[in-house]
PDB file of C-alpha atoms in Angstrom:
ATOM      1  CA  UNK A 859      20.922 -15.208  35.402  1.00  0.00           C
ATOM      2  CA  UNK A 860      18.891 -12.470  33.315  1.00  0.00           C
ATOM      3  CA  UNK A 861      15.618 -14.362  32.121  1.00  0.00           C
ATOM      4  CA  UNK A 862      15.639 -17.859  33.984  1.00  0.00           C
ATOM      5  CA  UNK A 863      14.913 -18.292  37.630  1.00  0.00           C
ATOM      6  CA  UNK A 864      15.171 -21.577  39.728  1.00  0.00           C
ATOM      7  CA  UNK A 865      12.954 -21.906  42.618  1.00  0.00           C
ATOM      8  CA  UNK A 866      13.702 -23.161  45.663  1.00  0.00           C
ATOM      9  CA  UNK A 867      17.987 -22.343  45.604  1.00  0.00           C
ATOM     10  CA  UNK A 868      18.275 -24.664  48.421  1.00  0.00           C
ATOM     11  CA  UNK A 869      16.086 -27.601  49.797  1.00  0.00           C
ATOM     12  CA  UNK A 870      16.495 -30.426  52.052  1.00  0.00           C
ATOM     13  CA  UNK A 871      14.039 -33.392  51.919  1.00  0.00           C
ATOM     14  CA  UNK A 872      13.405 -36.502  53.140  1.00  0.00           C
ATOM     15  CA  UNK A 873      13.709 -39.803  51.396  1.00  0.00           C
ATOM     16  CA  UNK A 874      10.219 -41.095  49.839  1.00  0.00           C
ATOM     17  CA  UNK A 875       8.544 -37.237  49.913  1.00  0.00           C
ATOM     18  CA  UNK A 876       7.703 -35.654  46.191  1.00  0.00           C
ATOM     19  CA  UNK A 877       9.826 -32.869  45.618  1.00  0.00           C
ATOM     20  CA  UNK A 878       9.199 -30.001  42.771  1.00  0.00           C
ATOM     21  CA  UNK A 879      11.682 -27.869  41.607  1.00  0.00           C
ATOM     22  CA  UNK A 880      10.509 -24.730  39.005  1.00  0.00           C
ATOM     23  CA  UNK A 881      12.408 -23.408  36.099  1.00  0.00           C
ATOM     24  CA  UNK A 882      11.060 -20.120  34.875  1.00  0.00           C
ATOM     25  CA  UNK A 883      12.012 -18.023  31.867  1.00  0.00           C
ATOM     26  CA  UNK A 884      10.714 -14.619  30.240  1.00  0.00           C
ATOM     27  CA  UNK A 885      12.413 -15.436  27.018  1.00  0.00           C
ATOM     28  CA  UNK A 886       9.750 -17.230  25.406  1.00  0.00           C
ATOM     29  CA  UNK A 887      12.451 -19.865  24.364  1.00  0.00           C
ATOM     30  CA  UNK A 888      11.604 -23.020  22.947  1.00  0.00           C
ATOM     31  CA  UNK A 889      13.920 -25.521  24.494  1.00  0.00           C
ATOM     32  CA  UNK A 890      14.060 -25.428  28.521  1.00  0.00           C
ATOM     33  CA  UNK A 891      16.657 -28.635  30.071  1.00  0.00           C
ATOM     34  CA  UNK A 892      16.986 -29.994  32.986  1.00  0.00           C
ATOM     35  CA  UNK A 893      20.655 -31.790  34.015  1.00  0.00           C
ATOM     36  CA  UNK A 894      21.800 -32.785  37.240  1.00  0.00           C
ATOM     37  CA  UNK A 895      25.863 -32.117  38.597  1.00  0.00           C
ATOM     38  CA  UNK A 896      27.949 -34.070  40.138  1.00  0.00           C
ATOM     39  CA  UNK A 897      30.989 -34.653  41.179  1.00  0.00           C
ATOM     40  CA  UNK A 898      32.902 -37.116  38.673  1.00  0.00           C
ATOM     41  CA  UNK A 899      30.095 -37.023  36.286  1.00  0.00           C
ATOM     42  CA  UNK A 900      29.676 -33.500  35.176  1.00  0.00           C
ATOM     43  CA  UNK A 901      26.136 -32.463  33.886  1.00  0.00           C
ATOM     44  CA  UNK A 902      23.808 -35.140  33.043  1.00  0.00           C
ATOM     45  CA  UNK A 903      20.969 -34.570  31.313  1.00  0.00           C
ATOM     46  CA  UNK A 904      17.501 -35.537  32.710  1.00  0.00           C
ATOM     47  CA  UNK A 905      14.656 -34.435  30.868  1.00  0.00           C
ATOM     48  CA  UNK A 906      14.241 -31.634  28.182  1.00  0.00           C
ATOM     49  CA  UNK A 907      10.964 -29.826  26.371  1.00  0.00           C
ATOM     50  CA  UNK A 908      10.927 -28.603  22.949  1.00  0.00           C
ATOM     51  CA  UNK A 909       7.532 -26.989  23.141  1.00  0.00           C
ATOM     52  CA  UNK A 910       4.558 -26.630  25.388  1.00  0.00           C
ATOM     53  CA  UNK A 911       3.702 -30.446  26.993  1.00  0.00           C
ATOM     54  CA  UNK A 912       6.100 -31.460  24.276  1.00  0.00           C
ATOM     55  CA  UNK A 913       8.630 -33.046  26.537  1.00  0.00           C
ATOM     56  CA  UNK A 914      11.614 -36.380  26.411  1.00  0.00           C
ATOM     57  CA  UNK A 915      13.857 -38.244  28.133  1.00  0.00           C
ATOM     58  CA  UNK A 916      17.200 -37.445  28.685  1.00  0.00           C
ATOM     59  CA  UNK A 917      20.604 -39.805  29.531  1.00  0.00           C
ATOM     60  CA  UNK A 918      19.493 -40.235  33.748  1.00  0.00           C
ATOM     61  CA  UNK A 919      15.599 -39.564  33.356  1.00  0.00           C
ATOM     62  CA  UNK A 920      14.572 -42.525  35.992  1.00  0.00           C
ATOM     63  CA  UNK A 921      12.790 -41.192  39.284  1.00  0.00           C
ATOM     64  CA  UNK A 922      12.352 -38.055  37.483  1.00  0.00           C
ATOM     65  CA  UNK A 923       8.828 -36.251  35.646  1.00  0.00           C
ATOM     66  CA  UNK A 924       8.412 -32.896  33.827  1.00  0.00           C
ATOM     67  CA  UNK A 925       5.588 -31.019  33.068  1.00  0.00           C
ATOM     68  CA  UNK A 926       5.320 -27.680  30.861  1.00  0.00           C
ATOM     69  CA  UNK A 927       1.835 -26.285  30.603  1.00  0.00           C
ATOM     70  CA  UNK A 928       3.117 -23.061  29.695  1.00  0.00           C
ATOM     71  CA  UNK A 929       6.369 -21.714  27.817  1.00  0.00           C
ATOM     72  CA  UNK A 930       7.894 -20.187  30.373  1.00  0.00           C
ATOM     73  CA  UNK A 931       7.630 -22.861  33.342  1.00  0.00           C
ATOM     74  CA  UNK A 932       9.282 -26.469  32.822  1.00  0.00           C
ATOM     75  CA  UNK A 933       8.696 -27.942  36.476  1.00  0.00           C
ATOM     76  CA  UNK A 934      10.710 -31.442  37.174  1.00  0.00           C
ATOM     77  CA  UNK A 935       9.361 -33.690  39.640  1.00  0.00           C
ATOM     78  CA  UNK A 936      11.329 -36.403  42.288  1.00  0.00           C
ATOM     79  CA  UNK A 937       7.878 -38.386  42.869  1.00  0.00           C
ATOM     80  CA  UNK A 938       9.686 -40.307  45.827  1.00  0.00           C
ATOM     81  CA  UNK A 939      13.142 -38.765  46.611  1.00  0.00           C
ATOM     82  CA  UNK A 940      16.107 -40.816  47.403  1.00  0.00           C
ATOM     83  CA  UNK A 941      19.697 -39.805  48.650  1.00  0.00           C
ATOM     84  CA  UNK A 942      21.106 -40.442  45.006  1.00  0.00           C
ATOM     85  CA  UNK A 943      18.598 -37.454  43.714  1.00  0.00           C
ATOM     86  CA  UNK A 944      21.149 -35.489  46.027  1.00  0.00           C
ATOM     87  CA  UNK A 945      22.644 -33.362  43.831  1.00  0.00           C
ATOM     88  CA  UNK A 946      22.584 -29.326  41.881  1.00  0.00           C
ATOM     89  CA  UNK A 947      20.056 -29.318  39.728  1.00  0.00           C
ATOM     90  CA  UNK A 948      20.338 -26.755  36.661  1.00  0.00           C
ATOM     91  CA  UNK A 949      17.925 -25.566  34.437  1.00  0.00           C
ATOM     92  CA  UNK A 950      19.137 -23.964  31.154  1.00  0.00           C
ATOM     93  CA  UNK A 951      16.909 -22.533  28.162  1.00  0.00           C
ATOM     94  CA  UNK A 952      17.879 -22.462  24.120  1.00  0.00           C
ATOM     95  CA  UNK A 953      16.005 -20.011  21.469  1.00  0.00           C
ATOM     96  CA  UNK A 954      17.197 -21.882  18.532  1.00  0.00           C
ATOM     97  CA  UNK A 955      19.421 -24.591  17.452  1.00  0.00           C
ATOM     98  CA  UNK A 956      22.544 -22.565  16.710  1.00  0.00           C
ATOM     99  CA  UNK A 957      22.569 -20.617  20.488  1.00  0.00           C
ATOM    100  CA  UNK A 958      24.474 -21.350  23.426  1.00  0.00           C
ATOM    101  CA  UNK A 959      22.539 -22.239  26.220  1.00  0.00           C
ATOM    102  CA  UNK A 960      21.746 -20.152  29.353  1.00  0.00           C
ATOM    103  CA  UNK A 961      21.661 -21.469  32.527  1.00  0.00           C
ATOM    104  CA  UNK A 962      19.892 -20.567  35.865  1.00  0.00           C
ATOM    105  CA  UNK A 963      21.627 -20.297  39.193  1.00  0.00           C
ATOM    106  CA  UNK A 964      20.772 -24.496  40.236  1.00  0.00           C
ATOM    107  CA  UNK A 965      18.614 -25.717  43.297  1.00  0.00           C
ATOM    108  CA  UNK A 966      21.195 -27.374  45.460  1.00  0.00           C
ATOM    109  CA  UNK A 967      18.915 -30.577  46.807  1.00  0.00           C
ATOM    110  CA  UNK A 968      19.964 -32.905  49.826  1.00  0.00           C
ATOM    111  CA  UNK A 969      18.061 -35.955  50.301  1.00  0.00           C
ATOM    112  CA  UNK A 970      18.618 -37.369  53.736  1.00  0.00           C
TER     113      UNK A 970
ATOM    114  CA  UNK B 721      27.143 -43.283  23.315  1.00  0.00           C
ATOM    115  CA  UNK B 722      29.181 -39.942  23.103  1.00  0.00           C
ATOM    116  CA  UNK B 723      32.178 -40.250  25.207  1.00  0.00           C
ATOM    117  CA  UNK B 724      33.934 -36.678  25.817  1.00  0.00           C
ATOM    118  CA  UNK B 725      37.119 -36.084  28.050  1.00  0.00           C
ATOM    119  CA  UNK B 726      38.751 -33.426  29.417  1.00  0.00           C
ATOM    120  CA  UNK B 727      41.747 -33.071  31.754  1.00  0.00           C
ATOM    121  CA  UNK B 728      39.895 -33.682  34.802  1.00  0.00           C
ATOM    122  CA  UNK B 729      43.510 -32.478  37.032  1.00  0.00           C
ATOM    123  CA  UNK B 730      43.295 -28.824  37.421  1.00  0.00           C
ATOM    124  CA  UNK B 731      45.585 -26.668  34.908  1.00  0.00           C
ATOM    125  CA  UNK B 732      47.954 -24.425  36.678  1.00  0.00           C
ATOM    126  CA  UNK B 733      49.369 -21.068  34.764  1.00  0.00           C
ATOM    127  CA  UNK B 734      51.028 -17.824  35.473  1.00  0.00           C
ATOM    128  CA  UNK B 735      48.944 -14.651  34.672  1.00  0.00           C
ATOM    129  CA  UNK B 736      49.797 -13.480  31.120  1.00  0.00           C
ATOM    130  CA  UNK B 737      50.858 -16.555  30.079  1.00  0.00           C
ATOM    131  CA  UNK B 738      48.455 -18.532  27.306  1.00  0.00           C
ATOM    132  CA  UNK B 739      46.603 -21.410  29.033  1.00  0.00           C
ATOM    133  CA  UNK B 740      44.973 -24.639  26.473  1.00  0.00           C
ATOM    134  CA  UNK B 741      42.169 -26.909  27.346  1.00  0.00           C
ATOM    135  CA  UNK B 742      41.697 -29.751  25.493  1.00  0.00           C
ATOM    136  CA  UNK B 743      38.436 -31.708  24.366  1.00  0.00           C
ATOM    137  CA  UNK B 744      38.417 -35.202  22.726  1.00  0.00           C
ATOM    138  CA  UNK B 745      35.508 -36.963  22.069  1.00  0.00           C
ATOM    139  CA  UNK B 746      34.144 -40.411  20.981  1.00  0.00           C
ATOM    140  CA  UNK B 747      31.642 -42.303  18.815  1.00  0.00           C
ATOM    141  CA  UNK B 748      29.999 -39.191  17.094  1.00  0.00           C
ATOM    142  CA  UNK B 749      30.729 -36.456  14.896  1.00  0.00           C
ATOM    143  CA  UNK B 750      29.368 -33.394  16.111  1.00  0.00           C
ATOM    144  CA  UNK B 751      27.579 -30.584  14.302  1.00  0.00           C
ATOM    145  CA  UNK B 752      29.383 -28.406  16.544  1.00  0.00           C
ATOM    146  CA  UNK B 753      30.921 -28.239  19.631  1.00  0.00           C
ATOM    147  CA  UNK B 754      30.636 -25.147  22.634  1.00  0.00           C
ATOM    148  CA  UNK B 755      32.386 -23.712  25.137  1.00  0.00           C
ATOM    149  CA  UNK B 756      31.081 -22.923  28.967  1.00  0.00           C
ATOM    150  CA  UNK B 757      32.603 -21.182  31.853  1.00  0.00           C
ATOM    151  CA  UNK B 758      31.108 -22.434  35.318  1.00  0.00           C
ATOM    152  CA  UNK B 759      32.524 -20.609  38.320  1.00  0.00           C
ATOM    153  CA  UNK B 760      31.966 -22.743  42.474  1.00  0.00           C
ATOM    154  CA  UNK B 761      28.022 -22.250  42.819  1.00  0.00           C
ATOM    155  CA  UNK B 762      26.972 -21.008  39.786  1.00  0.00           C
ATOM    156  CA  UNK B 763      25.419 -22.292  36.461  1.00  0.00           C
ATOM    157  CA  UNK B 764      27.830 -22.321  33.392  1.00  0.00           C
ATOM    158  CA  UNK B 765      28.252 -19.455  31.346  1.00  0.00           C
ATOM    159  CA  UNK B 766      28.060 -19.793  27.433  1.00  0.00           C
ATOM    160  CA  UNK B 767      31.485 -18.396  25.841  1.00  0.00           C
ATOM    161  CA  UNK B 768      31.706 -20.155  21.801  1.00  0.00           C
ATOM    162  CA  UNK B 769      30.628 -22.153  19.610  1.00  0.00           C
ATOM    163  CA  UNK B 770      32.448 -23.546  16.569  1.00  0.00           C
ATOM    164  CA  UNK B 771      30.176 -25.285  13.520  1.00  0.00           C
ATOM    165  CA  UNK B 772      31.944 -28.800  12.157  1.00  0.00           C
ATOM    166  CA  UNK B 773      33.109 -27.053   8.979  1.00  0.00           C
ATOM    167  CA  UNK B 774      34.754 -24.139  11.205  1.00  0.00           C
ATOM    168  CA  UNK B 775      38.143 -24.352  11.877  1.00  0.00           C
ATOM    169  CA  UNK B 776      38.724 -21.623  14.150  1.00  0.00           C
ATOM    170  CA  UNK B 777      36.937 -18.989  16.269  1.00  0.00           C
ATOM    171  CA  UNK B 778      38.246 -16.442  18.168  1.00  0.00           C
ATOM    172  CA  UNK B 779      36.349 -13.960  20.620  1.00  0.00           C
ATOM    173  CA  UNK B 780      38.315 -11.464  22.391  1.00  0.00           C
ATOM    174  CA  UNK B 781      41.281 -13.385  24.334  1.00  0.00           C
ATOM    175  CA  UNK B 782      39.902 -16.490  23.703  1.00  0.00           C
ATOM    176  CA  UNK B 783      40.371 -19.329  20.531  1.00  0.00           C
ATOM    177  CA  UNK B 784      38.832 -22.187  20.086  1.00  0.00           C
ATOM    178  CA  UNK B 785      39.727 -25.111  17.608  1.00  0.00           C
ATOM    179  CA  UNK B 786      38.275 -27.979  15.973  1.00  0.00           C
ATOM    180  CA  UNK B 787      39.481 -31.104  14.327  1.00  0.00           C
ATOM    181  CA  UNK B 788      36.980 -33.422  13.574  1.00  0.00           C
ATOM    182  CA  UNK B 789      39.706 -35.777  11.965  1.00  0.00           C
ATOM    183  CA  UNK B 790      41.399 -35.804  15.398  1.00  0.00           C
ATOM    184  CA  UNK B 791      37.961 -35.340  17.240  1.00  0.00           C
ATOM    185  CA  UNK B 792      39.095 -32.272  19.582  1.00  0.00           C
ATOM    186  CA  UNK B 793      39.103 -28.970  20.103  1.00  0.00           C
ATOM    187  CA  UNK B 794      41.600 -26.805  22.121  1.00  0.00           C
ATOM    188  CA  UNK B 795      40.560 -23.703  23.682  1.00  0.00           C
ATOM    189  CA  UNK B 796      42.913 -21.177  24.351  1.00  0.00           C
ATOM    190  CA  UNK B 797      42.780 -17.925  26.923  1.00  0.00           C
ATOM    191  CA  UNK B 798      45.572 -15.378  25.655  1.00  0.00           C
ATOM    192  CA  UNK B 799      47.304 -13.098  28.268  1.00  0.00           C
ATOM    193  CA  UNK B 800      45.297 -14.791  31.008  1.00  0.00           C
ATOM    194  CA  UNK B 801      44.323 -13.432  34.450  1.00  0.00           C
ATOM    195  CA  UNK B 802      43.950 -14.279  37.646  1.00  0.00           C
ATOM    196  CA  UNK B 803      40.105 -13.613  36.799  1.00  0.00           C
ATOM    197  CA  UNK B 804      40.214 -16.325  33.972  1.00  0.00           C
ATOM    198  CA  UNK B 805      40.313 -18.954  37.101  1.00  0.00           C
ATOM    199  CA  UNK B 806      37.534 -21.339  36.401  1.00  0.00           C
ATOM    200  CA  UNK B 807      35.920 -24.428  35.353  1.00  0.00           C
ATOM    201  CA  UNK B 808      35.936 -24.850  31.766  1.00  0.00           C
ATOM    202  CA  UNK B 809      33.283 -27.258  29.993  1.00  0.00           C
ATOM    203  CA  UNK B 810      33.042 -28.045  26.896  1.00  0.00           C
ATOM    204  CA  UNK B 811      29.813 -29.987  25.125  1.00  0.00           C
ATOM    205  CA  UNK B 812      29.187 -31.619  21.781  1.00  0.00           C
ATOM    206  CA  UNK B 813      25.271 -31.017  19.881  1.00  0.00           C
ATOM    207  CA  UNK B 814      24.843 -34.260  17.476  1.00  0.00           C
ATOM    208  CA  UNK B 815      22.092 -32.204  15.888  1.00  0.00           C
ATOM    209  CA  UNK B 816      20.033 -35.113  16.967  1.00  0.00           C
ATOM    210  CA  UNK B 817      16.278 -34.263  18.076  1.00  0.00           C
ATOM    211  CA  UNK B 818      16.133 -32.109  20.809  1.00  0.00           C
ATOM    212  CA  UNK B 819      19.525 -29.949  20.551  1.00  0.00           C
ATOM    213  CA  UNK B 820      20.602 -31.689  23.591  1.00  0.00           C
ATOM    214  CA  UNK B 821      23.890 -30.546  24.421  1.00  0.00           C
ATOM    215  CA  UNK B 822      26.328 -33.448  26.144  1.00  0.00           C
ATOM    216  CA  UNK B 823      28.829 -32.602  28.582  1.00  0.00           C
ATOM    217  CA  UNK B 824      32.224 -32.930  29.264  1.00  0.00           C
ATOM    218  CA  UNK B 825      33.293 -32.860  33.222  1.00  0.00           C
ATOM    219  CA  UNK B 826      35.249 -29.490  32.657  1.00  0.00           C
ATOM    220  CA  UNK B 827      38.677 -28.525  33.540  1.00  0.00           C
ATOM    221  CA  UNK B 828      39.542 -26.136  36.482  1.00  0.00           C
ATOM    222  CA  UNK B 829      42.247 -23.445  35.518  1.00  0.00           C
ATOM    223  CA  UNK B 830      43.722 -22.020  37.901  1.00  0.00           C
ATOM    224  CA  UNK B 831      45.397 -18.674  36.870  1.00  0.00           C
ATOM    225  CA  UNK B 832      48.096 -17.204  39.439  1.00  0.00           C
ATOM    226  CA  UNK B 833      49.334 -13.509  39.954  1.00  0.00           C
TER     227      UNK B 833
END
């Protein structure tokens, strides 16, 4: 989608490596999200960042860090993967309060 | 915690007919409530959002209501196509710190020619 990129679209890992996934905007939004899909459970949210290395938890946050040094780049972090971090990961940023969110295209991640 | 269901069995329609979703939610009274689109392997697509004190919102072919006495909101595609087929979320903002948006698990339309 125009203005948010997810980096890698696809990965495969294996259990107990660190995996990174990028979200990166050029709309100098505020808020930047990170949920996870699945099936049966919809979107989930994991972490979100409401400002530069102003970051929280969200509803399914274990096994999972964030990091944003800059605006544009909120990076979340598997420190030791496991096969129930398999899942599409989605990034999605917010200007303000009253805005719909915007989504990137997801980073579909397989932990065997 | 915010509990939010929608018709998790796929909705079935004839083009040009009207097709309704429906949202109900739990525990918390939102300070307003959106609408997403989310076709297979891509991220969700903002459509609307309605404010608590809103009844009603239209945008093009599509309505959405809300009743926070009931605690739901129906969104409506008018004259629907076969394009309109879809996954259909829906997500509630408690205004709480954050904005964070919660989810509902969406319901697939299915629109046939």
């Amino acid at each position: 989608d125009a203005g948010i990129t997810q980096s890698p679209r696809h990965k495969v890992t294996e259990t107990g490596t660190p995996v990174t996934l990028r979200c990166h905007q050029t709309e100098n939004h505020r808020y930047m999200y990170w949920y996870r899909q699945d099936p049966g459970h919809g979107l989930r949210l994991i972490h979100y960042s409401y400002g530069v290395k102003d970051t929280d938890k969200g509803e399914v946050s274990d096994g999972y860090s964030v990091s944003r040094s800059k605006t544009e780049d909120f990076l979340l972090t598997l420190e030791s993967a496991t096969s129930s971090q398999t899942s599409v990961y989605f990034c999605a940023i917010r200007d303000t309060g009253l805005d719909g969110y915007t989504f990137g295209s997801g980073t579909r991640l397989t932990v065997v | 915690s915010q509990k939010i269901e929608q018709n998790s069995e796929a909705l079935n329609i004839q083009e040009g007919k009207t097709a309704t979703l429906t949202c109900n939610y739990t525990n918390y009274s939102p300070a307003y409530l959106q609408w997403y689109r989310q076709d297979p392997g891509r991220g969700p697509v903002f459509l609307l959002l309605i404010r608590e004190n809103e009844k009603e919102k239209r945008k093009e072919r599509l309505k959405v209501t809300f009743d926070t006495t009931l605690k739901q909101s129906l969104f409506h595609i008018t004259a629907s196509q076969p394009a309109d087929s879809a996954t259909y979320l829906c997500a509630l903002d408690i205004a709480s710190a954050g904005n964070m948006l919660t989810f509902g698990g969406g319901t697939r339309l299915m629109v046939k020619p």
